[in-house]
mmCIF file of C-alpha atoms in Angstrom:
data_model
loop_
_atom_site.group_PDB
_atom_site.id
_atom_site.type_symbol
_atom_site.label_atom_id
_atom_site.label_comp_id
_atom_site.label_asym_id
_atom_site.label_seq_id
_atom_site.Cartn_x
_atom_site.Cartn_y
_atom_site.Cartn_z
ATOM 1 C CA MET A 1 0.000 0.000 0.000
ATOM 2 C CA ASN A 2 1.336 3.465 -0.933
ATOM 3 C CA GLU A 3 2.231 5.085 2.402
ATOM 4 C CA ALA A 4 2.535 8.583 0.892
ATOM 5 C CA LEU A 5 -1.015 8.266 -0.482
ATOM 6 C CA LEU A 6 -2.280 7.070 2.897
ATOM 7 C CA ARG A 7 -0.604 10.029 4.628
ATOM 8 C CA SER A 8 -2.229 12.460 2.213
ATOM 9 C CA LEU A 9 -5.695 11.044 3.007
ATOM 10 C CA THR A 10 -5.247 11.163 6.795
ATOM 11 C CA PRO A 11 -6.502 14.750 7.429
ATOM 12 C CA SER A 12 -9.645 14.198 5.353
ATOM 13 C CA VAL A 13 -10.485 10.887 7.062
ATOM 14 C CA LEU A 14 -9.794 12.438 10.464
ATOM 15 C CA GLY A 15 -12.133 15.320 9.575
ATOM 16 C CA VAL A 16 -14.962 12.913 8.708
ATOM 17 C CA LEU A 17 -14.696 11.197 12.098
ATOM 18 C CA VAL A 18 -14.611 14.513 13.993
ATOM 19 C CA ARG A 19 -17.696 15.762 12.125
ATOM 20 C CA ARG A 20 -19.507 12.541 12.992
ATOM 21 C CA GLY A 21 -19.018 13.213 16.704
ATOM 22 C CA ALA A 22 -15.705 11.559 17.618
ATOM 23 C CA ASP A 23 -13.471 13.536 19.960
ATOM 24 C CA PHE A 24 -10.144 14.347 18.353
ATOM 25 C CA ALA A 25 -7.854 12.110 20.436
ATOM 26 C CA ALA A 26 -10.034 9.024 19.936
ATOM 27 C CA ALA A 27 -10.495 9.804 16.242
ATOM 28 C CA GLU A 28 -6.741 10.113 15.712
ATOM 29 C CA ASP A 29 -6.135 6.750 17.407
ATOM 30 C CA ALA A 30 -8.807 5.126 15.228
ATOM 31 C CA VAL A 31 -7.376 6.593 12.012
ATOM 32 C CA GLN A 32 -3.872 5.449 12.934
ATOM 33 C CA GLU A 33 -5.164 1.910 13.502
ATOM 34 C CA ALA A 34 -6.911 1.984 10.125
ATOM 35 C CA LEU A 35 -3.687 3.145 8.466
ATOM 36 C CA ILE A 36 -1.763 0.290 10.096
ATOM 37 C CA GLU A 37 -4.364 -2.177 8.811
ATOM 38 C CA ALA A 38 -4.041 -0.670 5.311
ATOM 39 C CA VAL A 39 -0.237 -0.874 5.332
ATOM 40 C CA ARG A 40 -0.358 -4.500 6.456
ATOM 41 C CA GLY A 41 -2.738 -5.413 3.630
ATOM 42 C CA ARG A 42 -1.499 -6.999 0.416
ATOM 43 C CA GLN A 43 -0.700 -4.699 -2.504
ATOM 44 C CA ASP A 44 -3.333 -6.361 -4.752
ATOM 45 C CA GLU A 45 -6.052 -5.822 -2.148
ATOM 46 C CA GLN A 46 -6.114 -2.003 -2.330
ATOM 47 C CA PRO A 47 -9.780 -0.910 -2.265
ATOM 48 C CA ARG A 48 -11.182 0.864 -5.290
ATOM 49 C CA ASP A 49 -12.220 3.789 -3.040
ATOM 50 C CA LEU A 50 -9.354 3.996 -0.552
ATOM 51 C CA LYS A 51 -10.688 7.027 1.324
ATOM 52 C CA GLY A 52 -14.124 5.443 1.770
ATOM 53 C CA TRP A 53 -12.501 2.240 3.016
ATOM 54 C CA LEU A 54 -10.351 4.161 5.513
ATOM 55 C CA VAL A 55 -13.386 6.084 6.812
ATOM 56 C CA THR A 56 -15.341 2.858 7.324
ATOM 57 C CA VAL A 57 -12.495 1.000 9.055
ATOM 58 C CA ALA A 58 -11.533 3.991 11.228
ATOM 59 C CA TRP A 59 -15.149 4.537 12.273
ATOM 60 C CA ARG A 60 -15.510 0.889 13.242
ATOM 61 C CA LYS A 61 -12.322 1.062 15.284
ATOM 62 C CA PHE A 62 -13.558 4.210 16.996
ATOM 63 C CA LEU A 63 -16.854 2.519 17.854
ATOM 64 C CA ASP A 64 -15.049 -0.579 19.148
ATOM 65 C CA ALA A 65 -12.897 1.584 21.430
ATOM 66 C CA THR A 66 -15.969 3.513 22.570
ATOM 67 C CA ARG A 67 -17.878 0.361 23.504
ATOM 68 C CA ALA A 68 -14.894 -0.914 25.490
ATOM 69 C CA ASP A 69 -14.676 2.275 27.525
ATOM 70 C CA THR A 70 -17.270 2.078 30.315
ATOM 71 C CA ALA A 71 -16.791 5.772 31.082
ATOM 72 C CA ARG A 72 -18.207 6.589 27.659
ATOM 73 C CA ARG A 73 -21.275 4.322 27.551
ATOM 74 C CA ARG A 74 -23.342 7.286 26.426
ATOM 75 C CA ARG A 75 -21.765 6.909 22.985
ATOM 76 C CA GLU A 76 -23.376 3.487 22.425
ATOM 77 C CA ASP A 77 -26.190 5.071 20.421
ATOM 78 C CA LEU A 78 -23.648 6.023 17.743
ATOM 79 C CA VAL A 79 -23.504 2.365 16.651
ATOM 80 C CA ASP A 80 -26.627 2.804 14.507
ATOM 81 C CA GLU A 81 -25.011 5.750 12.738
ATOM 82 C CA GLN A 82 -22.126 3.738 11.325
ATOM 83 C CA PRO A 83 -21.631 4.966 7.752
ATOM 84 C CA ALA A 84 -22.076 2.470 4.947
ATOM 85 C CA ALA A 85 -19.080 1.571 2.833
ATOM 86 C CA GLY A 86 -18.821 3.592 -0.345
ATOM 87 C CA PRO A 87 -17.393 6.787 -1.791
ATOM 88 C CA ALA A 88 -16.703 9.488 0.811
ATOM 89 C CA PRO A 89 -17.378 13.135 -0.087
ATOM 90 C CA ALA A 90 -14.370 14.992 -1.476
ATOM 91 C CA VAL A 91 -14.108 17.608 1.255
ATOM 92 C CA ASP A 92 -10.802 19.156 2.283
ATOM 93 C CA ASP A 93 -10.945 19.375 6.075
ATOM 94 C CA THR A 94 -7.246 20.000 6.641
ATOM 95 C CA LEU A 95 -7.326 23.715 7.438
ATOM 96 C CA GLN A 96 -10.386 23.250 9.626
ATOM 97 C CA LEU A 97 -8.524 20.560 11.557
ATOM 98 C CA TYR A 98 -5.615 22.955 12.083
ATOM 99 C CA PHE A 99 -8.003 25.366 13.778
ATOM 100 C CA LEU A 100 -9.704 22.643 15.800
ATOM 101 C CA CYS A 101 -6.350 21.413 17.103
ATOM 102 C CA ALA A 102 -5.589 24.972 18.243
ATOM 103 C CA HIS A 103 -8.318 24.551 20.877
ATOM 104 C CA PRO A 104 -8.589 27.225 23.610
ATOM 105 C CA SER A 105 -8.087 24.543 26.279
ATOM 106 C CA LEU A 106 -4.517 23.995 25.040
ATOM 107 C CA THR A 107 -1.493 26.227 25.379
ATOM 108 C CA PRO A 108 -0.206 27.492 22.013
ATOM 109 C CA SER A 109 2.915 25.302 22.193
ATOM 110 C CA SER A 110 0.864 22.178 22.969
ATOM 111 C CA ALA A 111 -1.618 22.982 20.208
ATOM 112 C CA VAL A 112 1.184 23.386 17.691
ATOM 113 C CA ALA A 113 2.840 20.116 18.740
ATOM 114 C CA LEU A 114 -0.439 18.181 18.572
ATOM 115 C CA THR A 115 -1.329 19.532 15.123
ATOM 116 C CA LEU A 116 2.114 18.852 13.691
ATOM 117 C CA ARG A 117 1.929 15.274 14.923
ATOM 118 C CA ALA A 118 -1.711 14.437 14.182
ATOM 119 C CA VAL A 119 -2.418 16.447 11.027
ATOM 120 C CA GLY A 120 0.905 17.718 9.692
ATOM 121 C CA GLY A 121 2.513 14.303 9.419
ATOM 122 C CA LEU A 122 5.714 15.162 11.321
ATOM 123 C CA THR A 123 7.349 12.708 13.701
ATOM 124 C CA THR A 124 7.845 13.496 17.365
ATOM 125 C CA ARG A 125 11.590 13.782 16.721
ATOM 126 C CA GLN A 126 11.090 16.347 13.946
ATOM 127 C CA ILE A 127 8.806 18.439 16.162
ATOM 128 C CA ALA A 128 11.279 18.261 19.041
ATOM 129 C CA GLN A 129 14.072 19.472 16.762
ATOM 130 C CA ALA A 130 11.927 22.409 15.625
ATOM 131 C CA TYR A 131 11.330 23.395 19.260
ATOM 132 C CA LEU A 132 14.911 22.738 20.408
ATOM 133 C CA VAL A 133 13.791 20.296 23.132
ATOM 134 C CA PRO A 134 14.532 16.595 23.796
ATOM 135 C CA GLU A 135 12.325 14.089 21.972
ATOM 136 C CA ALA A 136 11.057 12.635 25.274
ATOM 137 C CA THR A 137 9.940 16.089 26.422
ATOM 138 C CA MET A 138 7.999 16.627 23.211
ATOM 139 C CA ALA A 139 6.397 13.174 23.444
ATOM 140 C CA GLN A 140 5.121 14.052 26.943
ATOM 141 C CA ARG A 141 3.805 17.398 25.674
ATOM 142 C CA ILE A 142 1.848 15.720 22.878
ATOM 143 C CA SER A 143 0.455 13.076 25.251
ATOM 144 C CA ARG A 144 -0.694 15.767 27.695
ATOM 145 C CA ALA A 145 -2.372 17.659 24.860
ATOM 146 C CA LYS A 146 -4.283 14.538 23.823
ATOM 147 C CA ARG A 147 -5.427 13.948 27.404
ATOM 148 C CA THR A 148 -6.493 17.582 27.779
ATOM 149 C CA ILE A 149 -8.799 17.516 24.753
ATOM 150 C CA SER A 150 -10.071 13.979 25.270
ATOM 151 C CA GLY A 151 -13.870 14.231 25.297
ATOM 152 C CA VAL A 152 -13.839 17.959 24.498
ATOM 153 C CA ARG A 153 -16.351 19.130 21.881
ATOM 154 C CA PHE A 154 -14.607 20.922 19.046
ATOM 155 C CA ASP A 155 -16.949 23.885 18.757
ATOM 156 C CA GLN A 156 -14.352 26.484 19.796
ATOM 157 C CA PRO A 157 -11.640 26.765 17.156
ATOM 158 C CA GLY A 158 -8.296 28.208 18.195
ATOM 159 C CA ASP A 159 -6.670 31.470 17.191
ATOM 160 C CA VAL A 160 -4.977 32.422 13.951
ATOM 161 C CA ALA A 161 -1.542 32.931 15.543
ATOM 162 C CA THR A 162 -1.322 29.283 16.602
ATOM 163 C CA VAL A 163 -2.411 28.031 13.172
ATOM 164 C CA LEU A 164 0.176 30.285 11.508
ATOM 165 C CA ARG A 165 2.893 28.849 13.742
ATOM 166 C CA VAL A 166 1.901 25.318 12.729
ATOM 167 C CA LEU A 167 1.871 26.153 9.017
ATOM 168 C CA TYR A 168 5.263 27.828 9.337
ATOM 169 C CA LEU A 169 6.839 24.787 10.989
ATOM 170 C CA VAL A 170 5.248 22.395 8.490
ATOM 171 C CA PHE A 171 6.670 24.485 5.638
ATOM 172 C CA ASN A 172 10.129 24.568 7.224
ATOM 173 C CA GLU A 173 10.159 20.786 7.597
ATOM 174 C CA GLY A 174 9.101 20.403 3.984
ATOM 175 C CA TYR A 175 11.654 22.971 2.813
ATOM 176 C CA SER A 176 14.692 21.675 4.663
ATOM 177 C CA GLY A 177 13.796 18.236 5.982
ATOM 178 C CA ASP A 178 13.179 14.714 4.730
ATOM 179 C CA ILE A 179 9.421 14.996 4.063
ATOM 180 C CA ASP A 180 8.010 17.125 1.228
ATOM 181 C CA LEU A 181 5.366 19.200 3.010
ATOM 182 C CA ALA A 182 6.209 22.664 1.662
ATOM 183 C CA ALA A 183 3.692 22.674 -1.198
ATOM 184 C CA GLU A 184 0.916 21.521 1.152
ATOM 185 C CA ALA A 185 1.759 24.297 3.630
ATOM 186 C CA ILE A 186 1.600 26.883 0.828
ATOM 187 C CA ARG A 187 -1.746 25.515 -0.351
ATOM 188 C CA LEU A 188 -3.259 25.775 3.121
ATOM 189 C CA THR A 189 -1.814 29.244 3.713
ATOM 190 C CA ARG A 190 -3.353 30.404 0.427
ATOM 191 C CA GLN A 191 -6.714 29.121 1.660
ATOM 192 C CA LEU A 192 -6.246 30.963 4.941
ATOM 193 C CA ALA A 193 -5.223 34.201 3.194
ATOM 194 C CA ALA A 194 -8.346 34.001 1.025
ATOM 195 C CA ALA A 195 -10.545 33.563 4.103
ATOM 196 C CA ILE A 196 -8.891 35.980 6.573
ATOM 197 C CA ASP A 197 -7.714 39.541 5.969
ATOM 198 C CA HIS A 198 -4.704 39.542 8.290
ATOM 199 C CA PRO A 199 -1.241 41.052 7.557
ATOM 200 C CA GLU A 200 0.627 38.198 9.242
ATOM 201 C CA VAL A 201 -1.232 35.606 7.171
ATOM 202 C CA ALA A 202 -0.129 37.559 4.094
ATOM 203 C CA GLY A 203 3.383 37.832 5.533
ATOM 204 C CA LEU A 204 3.624 34.069 6.004
ATOM 205 C CA LEU A 205 2.336 33.392 2.490
ATOM 206 C CA ALA A 206 4.891 35.849 1.058
ATOM 207 C CA LEU A 207 7.683 34.214 3.073
ATOM 208 C CA MET A 208 6.767 30.744 1.825
ATOM 209 C CA LEU A 209 6.553 31.878 -1.795
ATOM 210 C CA LEU A 210 9.887 33.708 -1.700
ATOM 211 C CA HIS A 211 11.660 30.663 -0.270
ATOM 212 C CA HIS A 212 9.854 28.186 -2.508
ATOM 213 C CA ALA A 213 10.789 30.222 -5.596
ATOM 214 C CA ARG A 214 14.440 29.251 -5.033
ATOM 215 C CA ARG A 215 13.779 25.562 -4.568
ATOM 216 C CA ALA A 216 14.907 24.383 -8.027
ATOM 217 C CA ALA A 217 18.332 25.966 -7.481
ATOM 218 C CA ARG A 218 18.900 24.572 -3.991
ATOM 219 C CA THR A 219 20.251 21.209 -5.121
ATOM 220 C CA ALA A 220 22.760 20.105 -7.756
ATOM 221 C CA PRO A 221 22.000 17.269 -10.236
ATOM 222 C CA ASP A 222 23.693 14.813 -7.847
ATOM 223 C CA GLY A 223 21.346 15.886 -5.027
ATOM 224 C CA SER A 224 23.911 17.882 -3.060
ATOM 225 C CA LEU A 225 22.919 21.190 -1.459
ATOM 226 C CA VAL A 226 23.870 24.433 -3.203
ATOM 227 C CA PRO A 227 24.429 27.378 -0.793
ATOM 228 C CA LEU A 228 22.434 30.541 -1.489
ATOM 229 C CA ALA A 229 25.522 32.476 -2.622
ATOM 230 C CA GLU A 230 26.338 29.804 -5.220
ATOM 231 C CA GLN A 231 22.851 29.213 -6.600
ATOM 232 C CA ASP A 232 22.055 29.807 -10.271
ATOM 233 C CA ARG A 233 19.648 32.728 -9.915
ATOM 234 C CA GLY A 234 18.423 32.101 -13.425
ATOM 235 C CA ARG A 235 16.678 29.015 -12.021
ATOM 236 C CA TRP A 236 14.732 31.028 -9.472
ATOM 237 C CA ASP A 237 11.031 31.353 -10.286
ATOM 238 C CA THR A 238 10.697 35.087 -10.953
ATOM 239 C CA GLY A 239 6.912 34.880 -11.233
ATOM 240 C CA VAL A 240 6.586 33.410 -7.750
ATOM 241 C CA ILE A 241 9.090 35.958 -6.418
ATOM 242 C CA ALA A 242 7.068 38.809 -7.912
ATOM 243 C CA GLU A 243 3.893 37.447 -6.323
ATOM 244 C CA GLY A 244 5.591 37.105 -2.944
ATOM 245 C CA VAL A 245 6.992 40.649 -3.075
ATOM 246 C CA GLN A 246 3.612 42.082 -4.059
ATOM 247 C CA ILE A 247 1.858 40.292 -1.193
ATOM 248 C CA LEU A 248 4.566 41.437 1.243
ATOM 249 C CA GLN A 249 4.411 45.080 0.146
ATOM 250 C CA ALA A 250 0.640 45.143 0.637
ATOM 251 C CA ALA A 251 1.030 43.646 4.118
ATOM 252 C CA LEU A 252 3.807 46.045 5.192
ATOM 253 C CA ALA A 253 1.744 49.019 3.979
ATOM 254 C CA ARG A 254 -0.772 48.260 6.750
ATOM 255 C CA ASP A 255 1.874 49.147 9.364
ATOM 256 C CA ARG A 256 1.147 46.160 11.616
ATOM 257 C CA LEU A 257 4.540 44.491 11.520
ATOM 258 C CA GLY A 258 4.859 40.893 12.677
ATOM 259 C CA GLU A 259 7.586 38.289 12.595
ATOM 260 C CA PHE A 260 6.472 36.615 9.371
ATOM 261 C CA GLN A 261 6.430 39.926 7.514
ATOM 262 C CA ALA A 262 9.935 40.675 8.823
ATOM 263 C CA GLN A 263 11.215 37.260 7.752
ATOM 264 C CA ALA A 264 9.633 37.747 4.333
ATOM 265 C CA ALA A 265 11.410 41.108 4.049
ATOM 266 C CA VAL A 266 14.757 39.335 4.548
ATOM 267 C CA ALA A 267 13.834 36.773 1.894
ATOM 268 C CA ALA A 268 12.781 39.576 -0.481
ATOM 269 C CA LEU A 269 16.150 41.310 -0.108
ATOM 270 C CA HIS A 270 17.916 38.082 -1.066
ATOM 271 C CA ALA A 271 15.565 37.634 -4.024
ATOM 272 C CA ASP A 272 16.076 41.230 -5.166
ATOM 273 C CA ALA A 273 19.876 40.963 -5.404
ATOM 274 C CA PRO A 274 21.043 40.252 -8.999
ATOM 275 C CA THR A 275 24.135 38.508 -7.573
ATOM 276 C CA ALA A 276 25.209 37.327 -4.131
ATOM 277 C CA ASP A 277 27.808 40.125 -3.957
ATOM 278 C CA GLU A 278 25.071 42.736 -4.444
ATOM 279 C CA THR A 279 23.007 41.566 -1.464
ATOM 280 C CA ASP A 280 22.061 44.454 0.838
ATOM 281 C CA TRP A 281 23.392 42.895 4.045
ATOM 282 C CA THR A 282 23.048 46.138 6.011
ATOM 283 C CA GLN A 283 19.281 46.149 5.472
ATOM 284 C CA ILE A 284 19.119 42.431 6.268
ATOM 285 C CA VAL A 285 20.833 43.053 9.625
ATOM 286 C CA GLU A 286 18.282 45.804 10.310
ATOM 287 C CA TRP A 287 15.414 43.419 9.617
ATOM 288 C CA TYR A 288 16.999 40.826 11.912
ATOM 289 C CA ASP A 289 17.125 43.536 14.578
ATOM 290 C CA GLU A 290 13.354 43.941 14.112
ATOM 291 C CA LEU A 291 12.886 40.178 14.334
ATOM 292 C CA THR A 292 14.931 40.024 17.524
ATOM 293 C CA ARG A 293 12.729 42.737 19.004
ATOM 294 C CA LEU A 294 9.581 40.865 17.992
ATOM 295 C CA THR A 295 10.602 37.326 18.997
ATOM 296 C CA ASP A 296 13.900 37.264 20.935
ATOM 297 C CA ASN A 297 14.426 33.909 19.201
ATOM 298 C CA PRO A 298 17.958 32.436 19.529
ATOM 299 C CA VAL A 299 17.856 31.144 15.928
ATOM 300 C CA VAL A 300 17.092 34.688 14.750
ATOM 301 C CA ARG A 301 20.118 35.907 16.706
ATOM 302 C CA LEU A 302 22.267 33.256 15.026
ATOM 303 C CA ASN A 303 21.086 34.314 11.561
ATOM 304 C CA ARG A 304 21.727 37.929 12.512
ATOM 305 C CA ALA A 305 25.311 37.047 13.493
ATOM 306 C CA VAL A 306 25.946 35.548 10.051
ATOM 307 C CA ALA A 307 24.374 38.574 8.337
ATOM 308 C CA LEU A 308 26.481 40.882 10.496
ATOM 309 C CA GLY A 309 29.550 38.930 9.386
ATOM 310 C CA GLU A 310 28.637 39.742 5.797
ATOM 311 C CA ALA A 311 27.846 43.405 6.468
ATOM 312 C CA ASP A 312 30.663 44.349 8.902
ATOM 313 C CA GLY A 313 33.194 41.583 8.398
ATOM 314 C CA PRO A 314 33.578 38.001 9.702
ATOM 315 C CA ARG A 315 35.091 39.022 13.051
ATOM 316 C CA ALA A 316 32.026 41.091 13.881
ATOM 317 C CA GLY A 317 29.914 38.049 13.065
ATOM 318 C CA LEU A 318 32.074 35.758 15.199
ATOM 319 C CA ALA A 319 31.817 38.163 18.139
ATOM 320 C CA ALA A 320 28.014 38.127 17.885
ATOM 321 C CA LEU A 321 28.027 34.340 17.528
ATOM 322 C CA ALA A 322 30.193 33.937 20.651
ATOM 323 C CA ALA A 323 27.373 35.418 22.757
ATOM 324 C CA LEU A 324 24.987 32.620 21.744
ATOM 325 C CA ASP A 325 24.523 29.069 23.028
ATOM 326 C CA ALA A 326 26.912 26.826 21.075
ATOM 327 C CA SER A 327 24.360 23.978 21.150
ATOM 328 C CA LEU A 328 21.991 25.874 18.845
ATOM 329 C CA PRO A 329 21.275 24.036 15.575
ATOM 330 C CA ARG A 330 23.707 25.152 12.839
ATOM 331 C CA HIS A 331 25.780 27.196 15.308
ATOM 332 C CA THR A 332 28.891 25.175 14.477
ATOM 333 C CA ALA A 333 28.256 25.456 10.730
ATOM 334 C CA ALA A 334 27.844 29.242 11.015
ATOM 335 C CA GLU A 335 31.053 29.470 13.025
ATOM 336 C CA ALA A 336 32.885 27.410 10.388
ATOM 337 C CA TYR A 337 31.646 29.687 7.604
ATOM 338 C CA LEU A 338 32.731 32.865 9.408
ATOM 339 C CA HIS A 339 36.170 31.422 10.206
ATOM 340 C CA GLU A 340 36.573 30.543 6.524
ATOM 341 C CA ARG A 341 35.614 34.107 5.589
ATOM 342 C CA ASP A 342 38.263 35.300 8.070
ATOM 343 C CA GLY A 343 40.946 33.142 6.404
ATOM 344 C CA ASP A 344 41.355 30.580 9.205
ATOM 345 C CA LEU A 345 40.977 27.494 7.028
ATOM 346 C CA GLU A 346 42.248 24.987 9.599
ATOM 347 C CA THR A 347 39.653 25.991 12.198
ATOM 348 C CA ALA A 348 36.941 26.228 9.549
ATOM 349 C CA ALA A 349 37.657 22.710 8.225
ATOM 350 C CA ARG A 350 37.552 21.261 11.739
ATOM 351 C CA LEU A 351 34.259 23.013 12.501
ATOM 352 C CA TYR A 352 32.674 21.954 9.200
ATOM 353 C CA ALA A 353 33.493 18.335 10.037
ATOM 354 C CA GLU A 354 32.049 18.769 13.527
ATOM 355 C CA ALA A 355 28.903 20.404 12.123
ATOM 356 C CA ALA A 356 28.484 17.488 9.683
ATOM 357 C CA ARG A 357 28.373 15.054 12.588
ATOM 358 C CA LYS A 358 25.594 17.131 14.190
ATOM 359 C CA ALA A 359 23.528 17.608 11.005
ATOM 360 C CA SER A 360 19.895 16.496 11.235
ATOM 361 C CA ASN A 361 19.487 15.302 7.621
ATOM 362 C CA LEU A 362 21.631 13.526 5.069
ATOM 363 C CA ALA A 363 21.787 16.334 2.479
ATOM 364 C CA GLU A 364 23.057 18.829 5.037
ATOM 365 C CA ARG A 365 25.536 16.303 6.419
ATOM 366 C CA ASP A 366 26.934 15.618 2.956
ATOM 367 C CA HIS A 367 27.237 19.338 2.178
ATOM 368 C CA LEU A 368 29.168 20.092 5.373
ATOM 369 C CA THR A 369 31.435 17.091 4.831
ATOM 370 C CA ARG A 370 32.230 18.381 1.329
ATOM 371 C CA GLN A 371 33.025 21.801 2.756
ATOM 372 C CA ALA A 372 35.488 20.303 5.227
ATOM 373 C CA ALA A 373 37.115 18.194 2.484
ATOM 374 C CA ARG A 374 37.364 21.231 0.186
ATOM 375 C CA LEU A 375 39.226 23.285 2.806
ATOM 376 C CA ASN A 376 41.513 20.394 3.788
ATOM 377 C CA SER A 377 42.388 19.969 0.125
ATOM 378 C CA ARG A 378 43.263 23.671 -0.184
ATOM 379 C CA ARG A 379 45.436 23.533 2.938
ATOM 380 C CA ASN A 380 47.368 20.485 1.686
ATOM 381 C CA ARG A 381 48.324 21.954 -1.702
#
């Protein structure tokens, strides 16, 4: 059974169960059991209507679990409402589920973690890496969130800010990780922008578009990563860039600056530069100053240190980097890059090799290993 296809159907099947009266935690468990049953099935036994089959199996599993739970005997009358097998309506419930997971009874961080796990398709490890916490800590957070909303009626959708945070993290995982979720995040953000007139929704959509426009140039034919400064800008999608810039300008004109608009402004400055050498690093540092004011995020401070190294010289960047926690993701890689810019090839090669060992995905690990080998080769000539 095609696991990617099953994953793509999960939000829609989950939405059907929630609309039929299942609480979210129980519905998610039932859908996961149905997916396991589908994966275990033989390839030649794939139902003609896979979504309808998943809905039927998941609903039966939900009802079985409900009957077994004496504390929920009141749900016994749902047995007669079991849907018949057959085609399920083609309704996209994904964005609605994002809002339902952002329930007022949950803290924003718990709501984000639950949505990423249950609807976004990310693993607990991937979510933990995004939040810079141990995997066990994130697993406990997700479990607590499920317990909190167990039995809660989903008639109070959460706020836009939490949904935006989820979409942003899903896009980042799709953009830089092992699962291709970026296009799905853009699709959902477009839906949200069409439904809600909010400058930060527009800012997030602009940010996604500006990053996604460079996607074709991010990897070489052999699959290796191509750094931004070395990318073939002729492969960037100028139409998508123009759309992103237009959306961003309209959002900024409303004078309600938020972090996604500020991040999009940084991306727009990169996109606007005809060559890497013509990048306006001074303005980029200024936008990172705004982001630091808005978020005080350590990753923002790390990116600012690298930008400062470009604007004022590598030693200024290294000084800013020294004030940050060395355990931050990509801290070692940033330090290696700035040492290379400063001419210290021995230190840079050592740090690139160290950063490769810490890399969270294979493409990044290979890129950093190549960087270390390149500098060692230069030193040995």
